[in-house]
Amino acid sequence: MKENKFLTSKAALITLLIGCFVVFVSMGIRQTYGLFFQFFENDLNISNTFFGLAIGVQAIVWGVFATIFGIIADKHGANKVTIVALLVYAFGIYALGNLNSTGFLFQLNLGIFVGIGLGGAAAPIIVPTVAKHFPNHNRAKAAGLVTASASVGMFLYPILSSALFKYYEWQYVFNIFVFIILSAAILSYFLKQPSTNEGSQNNQNSNQTLSEAFKEAFGHKSYLFLMAGFFVCGFQITLVATHVPKYVIERGLDGWTGPAILSLIGLFNIFGTLTMGYLADKYSKKILLSGLYFFRGIIIILFLFLPSSNYLAIGFGICFGFLWLATIPATFGIVAQVFGTRYLSMLSGLIFLSHQLGSFSGAYLGGYFFDNFGSYNYAWYLSIALSFFATLMHLPIDERPLKRVATV
């Protein structure tokens, strides 16, 4: 009955626990940068535009290095990748607070170094690393647990930062974060590769080369459909995270509603990812994803066209938060189910790069439409259209494993 257990080895438990802690740290700290902007502006003379550019650069660098690190992790193990990434991450955070990061140095530290750090220590690397230890019928649950840990970090670190600001200078708060990141780097040494008998799927395609895996994925329509869907995910969550605080004020709501929406998103994302992880191991992942994007579209429509109120804003934060990162367990689960786990980190990284291109588009177009038309509505209309586009894109996905592999 071993195959019916959720944890089938000590290595799986260790990797799951450390993976959860790593994304708790990396994704949690990333959620705080907006809170530091007031200090960047006053002490480093950083403008809104320059800060936004750094976040955009970070998103693209994150996506590119998630792919690069994914290739390395599949070949040499994720622990080496994650340690290096976290060290770079720690240096970027330390330099921001201690090395007078003005001008180009600000872009280098927050945009490039932190982006590289996230590329090797966030969900696109850690989720596949953990997922390799689990058979197909438990893989989405494991992915849901890791993603939920990232959500806990996204919820708690902004609260922690706000509390620390009352007692310490912002530079010292960053130094505290550096210590936490270095602790995660040390623990990352113990991220385990699955043993040869931890599931036949891990070894069925061991003779496949990297170029063969790449050509196979891009020759499979389902993989391209997943990339299109994840582009939409990136567009929507970055549009919301970047522009909702100002949008609600434009609609005449109280100033606290913007931060409340983002906080509720972080909180209810925990429940959403765990729920999706559970459901994705029992039901069709493509149908779950199609339904998720459909409901995102409905939620945005209601938020846009119902009369403005603080209650509506709270409801939007709760509902959209439930669907926030719930795409990850099912999306990466389909990749593992169809293509196997040999190159899972690389294939997941490429899909995440599409997500980050969507993130850049959501952040940029939201600002562009507002600056040129005086309203965010056109960005919201585009987001609604993309929701239903993604709904349709997931329906024809073929979830069956390729014949050369056999899921366990």
Tab-separated table of N, CA, C and O in Angstrom, residues 20-21 35 114 136 258 288 387:
chain	number	residue	atom	x	y	z
A	20	CYS	N	9.071	24.253	0.902
A	20	CYS	CA	8.055	25.171	1.440
A	20	CYS	C	8.709	26.376	2.112
A	20	CYS	O	8.261	27.516	1.951
A	21	PHE	N	9.786	26.134	2.860
A	21	PHE	CA	10.459	27.241	3.548
A	21	PHE	C	11.131	28.187	2.556
A	21	PHE	O	11.070	29.415	2.709
A	35	LEU	N	6.267	48.395	-0.134
A	35	LEU	CA	6.284	49.062	1.163
A	35	LEU	C	7.570	49.861	1.371
A	35	LEU	O	7.604	50.815	2.151
A	114	VAL	N	17.972	40.553	-7.775
A	114	VAL	CA	16.805	39.947	-7.132
A	114	VAL	C	16.052	39.071	-8.142
A	114	VAL	O	15.553	37.992	-7.792
A	136	ASN	N	1.966	10.633	-9.691
A	136	ASN	CA	1.019	11.525	-10.358
A	136	ASN	C	-0.233	11.794	-9.528
A	136	ASN	O	-0.755	12.910	-9.519
A	258	GLY	N	-7.421	49.439	-1.160
A	258	GLY	CA	-6.385	48.863	-2.024
A	258	GLY	C	-5.488	47.900	-1.271
A	258	GLY	O	-5.359	46.718	-1.663
A	288	LEU	N	-10.373	22.022	-14.674
A	288	LEU	CA	-10.221	22.910	-13.512
A	288	LEU	C	-9.612	24.249	-13.916
A	288	LEU	O	-10.067	25.311	-13.479
A	387	SER	N	-9.357	36.342	-20.149
A	387	SER	CA	-9.912	35.278	-19.300
A	387	SER	C	-10.658	34.243	-20.126
A	387	SER	O	-10.458	33.030	-19.964
